[in-house]
Tab-separated table of N, CA and C in Angstrom:
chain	number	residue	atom	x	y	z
A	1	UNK	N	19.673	-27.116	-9.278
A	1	UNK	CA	18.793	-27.715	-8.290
A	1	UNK	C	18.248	-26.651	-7.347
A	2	UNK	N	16.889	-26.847	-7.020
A	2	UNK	CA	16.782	-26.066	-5.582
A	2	UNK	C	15.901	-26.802	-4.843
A	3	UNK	N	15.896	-26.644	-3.696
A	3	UNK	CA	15.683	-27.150	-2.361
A	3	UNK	C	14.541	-25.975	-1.566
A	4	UNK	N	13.560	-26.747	-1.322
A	4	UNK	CA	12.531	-25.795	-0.983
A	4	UNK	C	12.255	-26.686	0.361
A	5	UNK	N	11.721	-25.900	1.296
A	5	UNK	CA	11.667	-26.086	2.994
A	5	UNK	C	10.454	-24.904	3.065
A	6	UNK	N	9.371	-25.448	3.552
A	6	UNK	CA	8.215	-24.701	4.083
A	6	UNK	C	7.863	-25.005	5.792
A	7	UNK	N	7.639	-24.181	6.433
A	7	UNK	CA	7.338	-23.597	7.700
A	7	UNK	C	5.752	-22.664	7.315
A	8	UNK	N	5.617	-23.181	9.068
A	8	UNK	CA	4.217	-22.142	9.334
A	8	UNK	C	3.318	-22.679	9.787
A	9	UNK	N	3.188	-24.215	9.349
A	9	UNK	CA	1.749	-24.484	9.761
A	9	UNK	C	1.571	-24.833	10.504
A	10	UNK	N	0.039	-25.495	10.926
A	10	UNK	CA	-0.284	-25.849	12.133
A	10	UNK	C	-2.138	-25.611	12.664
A	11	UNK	N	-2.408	-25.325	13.891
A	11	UNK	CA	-3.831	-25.712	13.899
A	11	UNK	C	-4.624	-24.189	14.330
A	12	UNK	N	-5.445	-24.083	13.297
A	12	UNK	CA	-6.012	-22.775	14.495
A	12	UNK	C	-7.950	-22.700	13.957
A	13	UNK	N	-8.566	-22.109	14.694
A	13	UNK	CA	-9.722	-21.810	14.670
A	13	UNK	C	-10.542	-21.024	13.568
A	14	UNK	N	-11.531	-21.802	13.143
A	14	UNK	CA	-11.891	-20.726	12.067
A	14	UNK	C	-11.833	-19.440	12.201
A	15	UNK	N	-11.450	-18.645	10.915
A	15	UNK	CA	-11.205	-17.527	11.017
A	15	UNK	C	-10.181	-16.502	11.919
A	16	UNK	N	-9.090	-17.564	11.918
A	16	UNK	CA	-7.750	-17.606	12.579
A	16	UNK	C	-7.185	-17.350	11.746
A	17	UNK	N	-5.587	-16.987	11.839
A	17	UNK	CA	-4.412	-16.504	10.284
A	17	UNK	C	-3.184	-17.715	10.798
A	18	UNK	N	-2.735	-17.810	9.704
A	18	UNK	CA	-1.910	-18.744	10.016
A	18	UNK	C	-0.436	-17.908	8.484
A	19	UNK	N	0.327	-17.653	9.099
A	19	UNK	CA	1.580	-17.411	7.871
A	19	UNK	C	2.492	-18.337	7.593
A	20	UNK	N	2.846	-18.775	6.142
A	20	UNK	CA	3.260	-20.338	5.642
A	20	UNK	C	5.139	-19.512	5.368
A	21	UNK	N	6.283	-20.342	5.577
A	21	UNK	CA	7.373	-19.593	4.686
A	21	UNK	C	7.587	-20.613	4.098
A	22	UNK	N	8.222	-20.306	2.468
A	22	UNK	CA	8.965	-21.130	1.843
A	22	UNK	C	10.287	-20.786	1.772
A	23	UNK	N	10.813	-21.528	2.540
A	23	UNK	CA	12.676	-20.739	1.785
A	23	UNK	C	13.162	-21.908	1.073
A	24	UNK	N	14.049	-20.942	-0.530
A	24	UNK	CA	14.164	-21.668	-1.610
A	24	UNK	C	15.862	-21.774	-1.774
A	25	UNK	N	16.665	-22.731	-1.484
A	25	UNK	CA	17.791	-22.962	-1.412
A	25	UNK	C	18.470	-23.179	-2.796
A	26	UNK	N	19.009	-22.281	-3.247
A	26	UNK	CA	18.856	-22.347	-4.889
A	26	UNK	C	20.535	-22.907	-5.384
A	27	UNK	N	20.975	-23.215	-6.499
A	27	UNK	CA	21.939	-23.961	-6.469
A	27	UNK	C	22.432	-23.003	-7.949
A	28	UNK	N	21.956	-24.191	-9.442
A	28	UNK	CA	22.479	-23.339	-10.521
A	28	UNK	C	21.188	-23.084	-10.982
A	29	UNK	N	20.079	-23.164	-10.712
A	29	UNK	CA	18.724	-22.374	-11.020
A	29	UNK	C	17.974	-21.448	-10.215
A	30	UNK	N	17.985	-20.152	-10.546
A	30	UNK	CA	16.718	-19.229	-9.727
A	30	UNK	C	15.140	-19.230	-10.596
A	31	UNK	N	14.642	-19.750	-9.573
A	31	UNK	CA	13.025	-20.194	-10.157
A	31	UNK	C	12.580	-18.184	-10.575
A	32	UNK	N	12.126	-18.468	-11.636
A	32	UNK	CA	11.063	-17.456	-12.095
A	32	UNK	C	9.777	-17.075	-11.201
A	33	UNK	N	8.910	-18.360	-11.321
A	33	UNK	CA	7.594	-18.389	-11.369
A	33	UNK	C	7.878	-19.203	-9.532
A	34	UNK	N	7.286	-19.320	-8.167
A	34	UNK	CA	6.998	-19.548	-6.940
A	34	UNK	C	5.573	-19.822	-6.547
A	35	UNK	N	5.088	-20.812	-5.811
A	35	UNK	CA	3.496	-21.225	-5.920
A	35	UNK	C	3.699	-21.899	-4.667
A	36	UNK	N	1.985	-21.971	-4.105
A	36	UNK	CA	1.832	-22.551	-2.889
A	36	UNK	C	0.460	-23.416	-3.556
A	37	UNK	N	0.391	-24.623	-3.474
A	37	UNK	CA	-0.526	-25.605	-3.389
A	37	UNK	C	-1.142	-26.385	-2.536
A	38	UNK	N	-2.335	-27.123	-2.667
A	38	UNK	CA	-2.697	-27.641	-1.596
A	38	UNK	C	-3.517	-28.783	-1.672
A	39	UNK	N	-3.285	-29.561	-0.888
A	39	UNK	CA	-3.857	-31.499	-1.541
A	39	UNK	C	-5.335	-31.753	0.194
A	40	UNK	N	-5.982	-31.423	-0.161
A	40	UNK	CA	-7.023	-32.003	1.307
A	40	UNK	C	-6.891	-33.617	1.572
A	41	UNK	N	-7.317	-34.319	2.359
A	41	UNK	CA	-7.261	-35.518	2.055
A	41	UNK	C	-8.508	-35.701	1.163
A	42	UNK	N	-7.799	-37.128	-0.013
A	42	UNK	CA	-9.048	-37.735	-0.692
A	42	UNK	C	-9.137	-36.598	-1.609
A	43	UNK	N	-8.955	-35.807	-1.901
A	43	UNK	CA	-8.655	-34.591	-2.754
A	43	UNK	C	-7.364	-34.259	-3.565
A	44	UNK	N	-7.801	-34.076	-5.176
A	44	UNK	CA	-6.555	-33.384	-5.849
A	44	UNK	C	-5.754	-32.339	-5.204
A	45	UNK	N	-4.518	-32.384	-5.565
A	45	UNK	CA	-3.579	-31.296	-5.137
A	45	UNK	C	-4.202	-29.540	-6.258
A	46	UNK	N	-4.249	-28.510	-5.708
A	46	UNK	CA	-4.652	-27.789	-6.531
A	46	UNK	C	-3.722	-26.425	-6.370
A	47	UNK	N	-3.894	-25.545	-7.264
A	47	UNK	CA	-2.807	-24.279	-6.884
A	47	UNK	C	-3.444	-23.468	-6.753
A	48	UNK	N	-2.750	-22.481	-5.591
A	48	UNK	CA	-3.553	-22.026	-4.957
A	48	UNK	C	-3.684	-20.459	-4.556
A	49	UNK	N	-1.669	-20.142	-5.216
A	49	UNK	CA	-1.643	-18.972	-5.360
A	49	UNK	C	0.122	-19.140	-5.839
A	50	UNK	N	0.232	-17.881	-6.885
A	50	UNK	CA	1.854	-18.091	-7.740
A	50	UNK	C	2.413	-16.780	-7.460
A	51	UNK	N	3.176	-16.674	-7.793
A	51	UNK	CA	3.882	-14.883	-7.820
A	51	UNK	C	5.030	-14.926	-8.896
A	52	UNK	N	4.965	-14.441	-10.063
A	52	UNK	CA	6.001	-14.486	-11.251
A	52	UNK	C	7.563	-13.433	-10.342
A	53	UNK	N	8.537	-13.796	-9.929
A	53	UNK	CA	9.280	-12.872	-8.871
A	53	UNK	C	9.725	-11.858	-9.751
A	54	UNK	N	10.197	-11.608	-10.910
A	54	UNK	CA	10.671	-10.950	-11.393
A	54	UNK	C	9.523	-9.694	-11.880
A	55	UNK	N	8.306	-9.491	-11.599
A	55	UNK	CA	7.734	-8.465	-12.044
A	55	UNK	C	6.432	-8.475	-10.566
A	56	UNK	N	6.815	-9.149	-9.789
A	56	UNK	CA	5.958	-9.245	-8.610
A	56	UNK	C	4.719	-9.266	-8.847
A	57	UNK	N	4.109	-9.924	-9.923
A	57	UNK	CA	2.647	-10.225	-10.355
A	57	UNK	C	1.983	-11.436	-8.877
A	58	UNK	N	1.142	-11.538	-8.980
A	58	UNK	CA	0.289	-12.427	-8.300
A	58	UNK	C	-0.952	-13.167	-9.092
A	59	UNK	N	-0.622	-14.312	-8.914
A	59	UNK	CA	-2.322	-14.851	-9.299
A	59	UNK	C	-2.955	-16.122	-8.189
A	60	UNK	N	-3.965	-15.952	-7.792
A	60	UNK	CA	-4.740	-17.013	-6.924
A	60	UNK	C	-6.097	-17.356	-7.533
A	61	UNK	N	-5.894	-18.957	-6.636
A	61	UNK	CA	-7.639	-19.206	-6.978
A	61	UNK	C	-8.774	-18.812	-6.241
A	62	UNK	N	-9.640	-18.712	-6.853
A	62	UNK	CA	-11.335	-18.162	-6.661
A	62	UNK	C	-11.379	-18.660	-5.190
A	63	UNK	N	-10.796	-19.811	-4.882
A	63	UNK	CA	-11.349	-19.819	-3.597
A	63	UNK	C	-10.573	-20.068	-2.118
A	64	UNK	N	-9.681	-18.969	-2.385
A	64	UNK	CA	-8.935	-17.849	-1.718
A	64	UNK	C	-8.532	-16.404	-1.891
A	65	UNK	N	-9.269	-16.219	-2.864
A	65	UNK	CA	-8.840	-14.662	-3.389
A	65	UNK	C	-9.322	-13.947	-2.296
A	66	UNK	N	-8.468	-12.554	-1.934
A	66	UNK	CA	-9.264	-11.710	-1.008
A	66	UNK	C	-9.011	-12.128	0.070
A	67	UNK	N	-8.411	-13.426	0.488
A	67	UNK	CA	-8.166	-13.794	2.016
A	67	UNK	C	-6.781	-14.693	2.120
A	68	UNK	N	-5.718	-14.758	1.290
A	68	UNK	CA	-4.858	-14.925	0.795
A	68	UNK	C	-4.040	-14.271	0.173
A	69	UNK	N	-2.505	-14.040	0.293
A	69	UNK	CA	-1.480	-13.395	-0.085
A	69	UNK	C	-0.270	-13.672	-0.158
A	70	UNK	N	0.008	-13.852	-1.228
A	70	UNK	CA	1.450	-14.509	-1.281
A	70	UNK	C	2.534	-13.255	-1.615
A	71	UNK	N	3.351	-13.339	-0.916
A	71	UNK	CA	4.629	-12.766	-1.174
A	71	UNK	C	6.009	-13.255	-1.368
A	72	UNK	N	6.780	-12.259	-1.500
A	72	UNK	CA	8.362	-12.555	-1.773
A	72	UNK	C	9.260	-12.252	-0.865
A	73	UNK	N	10.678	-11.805	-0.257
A	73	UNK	CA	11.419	-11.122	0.203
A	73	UNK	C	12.002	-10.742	-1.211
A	74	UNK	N	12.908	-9.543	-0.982
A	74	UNK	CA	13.575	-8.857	-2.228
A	74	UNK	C	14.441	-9.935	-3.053
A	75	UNK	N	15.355	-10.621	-1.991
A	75	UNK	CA	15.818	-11.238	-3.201
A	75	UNK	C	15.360	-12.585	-3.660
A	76	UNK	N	13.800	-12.998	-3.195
A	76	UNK	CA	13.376	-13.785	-3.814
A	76	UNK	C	13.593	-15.336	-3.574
A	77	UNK	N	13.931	-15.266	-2.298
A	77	UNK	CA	14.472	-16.470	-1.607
A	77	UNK	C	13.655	-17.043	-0.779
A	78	UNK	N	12.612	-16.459	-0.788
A	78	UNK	CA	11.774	-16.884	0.402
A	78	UNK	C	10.433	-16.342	0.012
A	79	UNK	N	9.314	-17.490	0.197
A	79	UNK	CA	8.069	-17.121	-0.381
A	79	UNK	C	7.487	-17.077	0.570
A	80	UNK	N	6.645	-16.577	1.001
A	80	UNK	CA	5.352	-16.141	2.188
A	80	UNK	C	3.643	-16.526	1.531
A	81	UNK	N	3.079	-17.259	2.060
A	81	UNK	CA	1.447	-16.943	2.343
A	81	UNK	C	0.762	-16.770	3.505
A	82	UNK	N	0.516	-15.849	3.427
A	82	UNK	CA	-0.321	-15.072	4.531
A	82	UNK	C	-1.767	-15.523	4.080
A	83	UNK	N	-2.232	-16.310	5.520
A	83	UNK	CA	-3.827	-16.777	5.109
A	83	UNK	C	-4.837	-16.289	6.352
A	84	UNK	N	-5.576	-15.846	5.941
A	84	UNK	CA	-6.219	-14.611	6.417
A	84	UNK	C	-7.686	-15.628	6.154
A	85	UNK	N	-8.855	-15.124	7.970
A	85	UNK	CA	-10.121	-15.430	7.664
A	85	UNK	C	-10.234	-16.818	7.096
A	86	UNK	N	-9.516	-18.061	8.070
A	86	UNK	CA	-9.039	-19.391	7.485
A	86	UNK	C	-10.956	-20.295	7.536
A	87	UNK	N	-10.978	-20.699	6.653
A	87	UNK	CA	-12.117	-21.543	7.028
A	87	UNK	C	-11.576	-23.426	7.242
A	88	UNK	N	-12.390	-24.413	7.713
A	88	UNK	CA	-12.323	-25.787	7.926
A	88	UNK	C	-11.918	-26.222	6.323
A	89	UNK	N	-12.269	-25.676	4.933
A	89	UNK	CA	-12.196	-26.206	4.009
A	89	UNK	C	-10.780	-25.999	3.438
A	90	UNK	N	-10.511	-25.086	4.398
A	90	UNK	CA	-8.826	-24.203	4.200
A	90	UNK	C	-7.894	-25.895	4.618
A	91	UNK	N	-8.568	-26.782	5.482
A	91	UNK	CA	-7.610	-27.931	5.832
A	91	UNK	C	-7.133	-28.535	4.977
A	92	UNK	N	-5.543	-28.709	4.797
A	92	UNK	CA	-4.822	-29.468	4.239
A	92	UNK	C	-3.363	-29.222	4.243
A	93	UNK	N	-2.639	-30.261	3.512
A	93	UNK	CA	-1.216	-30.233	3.143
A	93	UNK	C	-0.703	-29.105	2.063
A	94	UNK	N	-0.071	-28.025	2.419
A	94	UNK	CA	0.301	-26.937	1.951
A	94	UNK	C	1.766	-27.414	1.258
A	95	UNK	N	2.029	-27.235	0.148
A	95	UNK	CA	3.521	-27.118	-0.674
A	95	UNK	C	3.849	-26.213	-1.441
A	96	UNK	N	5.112	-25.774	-1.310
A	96	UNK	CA	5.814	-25.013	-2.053
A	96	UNK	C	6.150	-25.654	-3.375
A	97	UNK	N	5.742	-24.796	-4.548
A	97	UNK	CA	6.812	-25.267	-5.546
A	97	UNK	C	7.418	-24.167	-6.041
A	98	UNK	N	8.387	-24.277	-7.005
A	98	UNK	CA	9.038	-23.778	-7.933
A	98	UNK	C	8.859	-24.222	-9.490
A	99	UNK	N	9.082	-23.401	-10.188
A	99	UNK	CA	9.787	-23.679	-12.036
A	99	UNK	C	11.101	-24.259	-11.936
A	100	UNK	N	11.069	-25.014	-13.199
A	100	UNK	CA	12.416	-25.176	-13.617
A	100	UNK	C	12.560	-24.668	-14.776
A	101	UNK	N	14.244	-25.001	-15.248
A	101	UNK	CA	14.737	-24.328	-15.966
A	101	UNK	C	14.295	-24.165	-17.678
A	102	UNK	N	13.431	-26.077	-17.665
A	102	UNK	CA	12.462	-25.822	-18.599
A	102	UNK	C	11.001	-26.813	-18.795
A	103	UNK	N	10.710	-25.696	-17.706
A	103	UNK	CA	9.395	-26.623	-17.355
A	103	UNK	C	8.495	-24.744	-18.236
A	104	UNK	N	7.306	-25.680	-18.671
A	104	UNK	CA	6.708	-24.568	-19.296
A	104	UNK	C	4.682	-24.753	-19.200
A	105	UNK	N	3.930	-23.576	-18.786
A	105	UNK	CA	2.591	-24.107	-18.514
A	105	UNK	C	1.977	-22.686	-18.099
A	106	UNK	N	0.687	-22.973	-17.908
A	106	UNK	CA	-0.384	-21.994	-16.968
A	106	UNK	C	0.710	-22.927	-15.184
A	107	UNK	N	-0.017	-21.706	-14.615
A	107	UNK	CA	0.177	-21.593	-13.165
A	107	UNK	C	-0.443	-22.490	-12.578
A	108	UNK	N	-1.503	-23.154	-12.762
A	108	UNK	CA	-2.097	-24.225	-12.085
A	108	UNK	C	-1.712	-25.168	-12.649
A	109	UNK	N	-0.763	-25.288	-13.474
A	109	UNK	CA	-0.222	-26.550	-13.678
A	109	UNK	C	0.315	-27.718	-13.416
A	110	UNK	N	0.585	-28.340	-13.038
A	110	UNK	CA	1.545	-29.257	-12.437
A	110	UNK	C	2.227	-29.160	-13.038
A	111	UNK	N	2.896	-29.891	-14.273
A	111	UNK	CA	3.964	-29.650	-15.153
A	111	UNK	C	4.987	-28.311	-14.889
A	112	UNK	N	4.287	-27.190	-14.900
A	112	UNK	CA	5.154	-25.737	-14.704
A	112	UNK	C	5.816	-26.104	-13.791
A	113	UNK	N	5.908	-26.993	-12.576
A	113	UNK	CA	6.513	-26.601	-11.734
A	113	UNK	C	7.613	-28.316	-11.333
A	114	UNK	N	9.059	-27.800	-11.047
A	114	UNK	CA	9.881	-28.864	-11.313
A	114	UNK	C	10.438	-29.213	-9.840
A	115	UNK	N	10.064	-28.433	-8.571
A	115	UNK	CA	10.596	-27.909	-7.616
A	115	UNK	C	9.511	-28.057	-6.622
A	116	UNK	N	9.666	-29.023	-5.845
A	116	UNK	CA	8.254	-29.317	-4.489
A	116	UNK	C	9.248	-29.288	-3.233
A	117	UNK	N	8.324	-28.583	-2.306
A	117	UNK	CA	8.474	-28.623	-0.678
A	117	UNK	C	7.856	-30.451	-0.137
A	118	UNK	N	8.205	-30.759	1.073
A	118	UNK	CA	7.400	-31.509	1.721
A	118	UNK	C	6.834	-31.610	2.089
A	119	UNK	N	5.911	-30.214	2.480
A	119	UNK	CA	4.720	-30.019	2.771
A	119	UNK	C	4.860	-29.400	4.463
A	120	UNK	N	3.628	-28.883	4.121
A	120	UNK	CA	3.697	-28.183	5.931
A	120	UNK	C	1.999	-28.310	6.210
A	121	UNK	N	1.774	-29.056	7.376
A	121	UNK	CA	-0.196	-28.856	7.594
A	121	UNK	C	-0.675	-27.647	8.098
A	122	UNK	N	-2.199	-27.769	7.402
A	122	UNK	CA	-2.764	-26.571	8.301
A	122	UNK	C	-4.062	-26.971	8.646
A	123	UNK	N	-4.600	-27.286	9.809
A	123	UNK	CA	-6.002	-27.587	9.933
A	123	UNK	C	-6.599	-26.790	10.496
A	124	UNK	N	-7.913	-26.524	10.023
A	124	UNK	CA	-8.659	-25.002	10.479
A	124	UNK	C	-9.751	-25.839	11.179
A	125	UNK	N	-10.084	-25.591	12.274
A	125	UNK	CA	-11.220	-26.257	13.084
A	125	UNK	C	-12.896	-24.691	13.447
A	126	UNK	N	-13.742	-25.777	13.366
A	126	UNK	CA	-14.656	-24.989	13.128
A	126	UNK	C	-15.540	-24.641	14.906
């Protein structure tokens, strides 16, 4: 099992930074693959940026690349997005997920991931 708890959010001005944490409370599974998603209202949940931990790869979507950054701590317990140059469209419910032990997919998957936060808000005002 693991237990994911996200921190960070909250309200700030366009083109404000706002930094998200996930800490991942891990039990008899250490997730591989770590992702931050995001649901607007009235809007699909979409992914939004992953980090494979074991080779510290990164992948994000088109429309956050370049102003978005997800990280790790070393031992992988704790995920970070750093959101940089926030716009109004940036508003929504932010979640952590994780992999499980056999969950299998692309990164924007839903399926890949077996392991959700409760979410943390972020509203960017213009």
């Amino acid at each position: 099992q693991v237990q994911l708890v996200e921190s960070g959010g909250g309200s700030v001005q366009a083109g404000g930074s706002l930094r998200l944490s996930c800490v991942a409370n891990v039990d008899t599974y250490r997730p591989h693959w770590m992702a931050w998603w995001r649901q607007a209202p009235g809007k699909e949940r979409e992914a939004i940026a992953c980090t494979y931990l074991a080779q510290e790869s990164e992948h994000y979507a088109d429309s956050v690349k370049g102003r978005f950054t997800i990280s790790a701590d070393n031992a992988g317990n704790t995920v970070y997005l750093q959101m940089n140059d926030l716009k109004p469209e940036d508003t929504a419910m932010y979640y952590c997920a994780a992999d499980g032990p056999e969950t299998i997919g692309a990164w924007t998957n839903r399926s890949m991931y077996a392991y959700w936060g409760q979410g943390t808000q972020v509203t960017v005002s213009s």
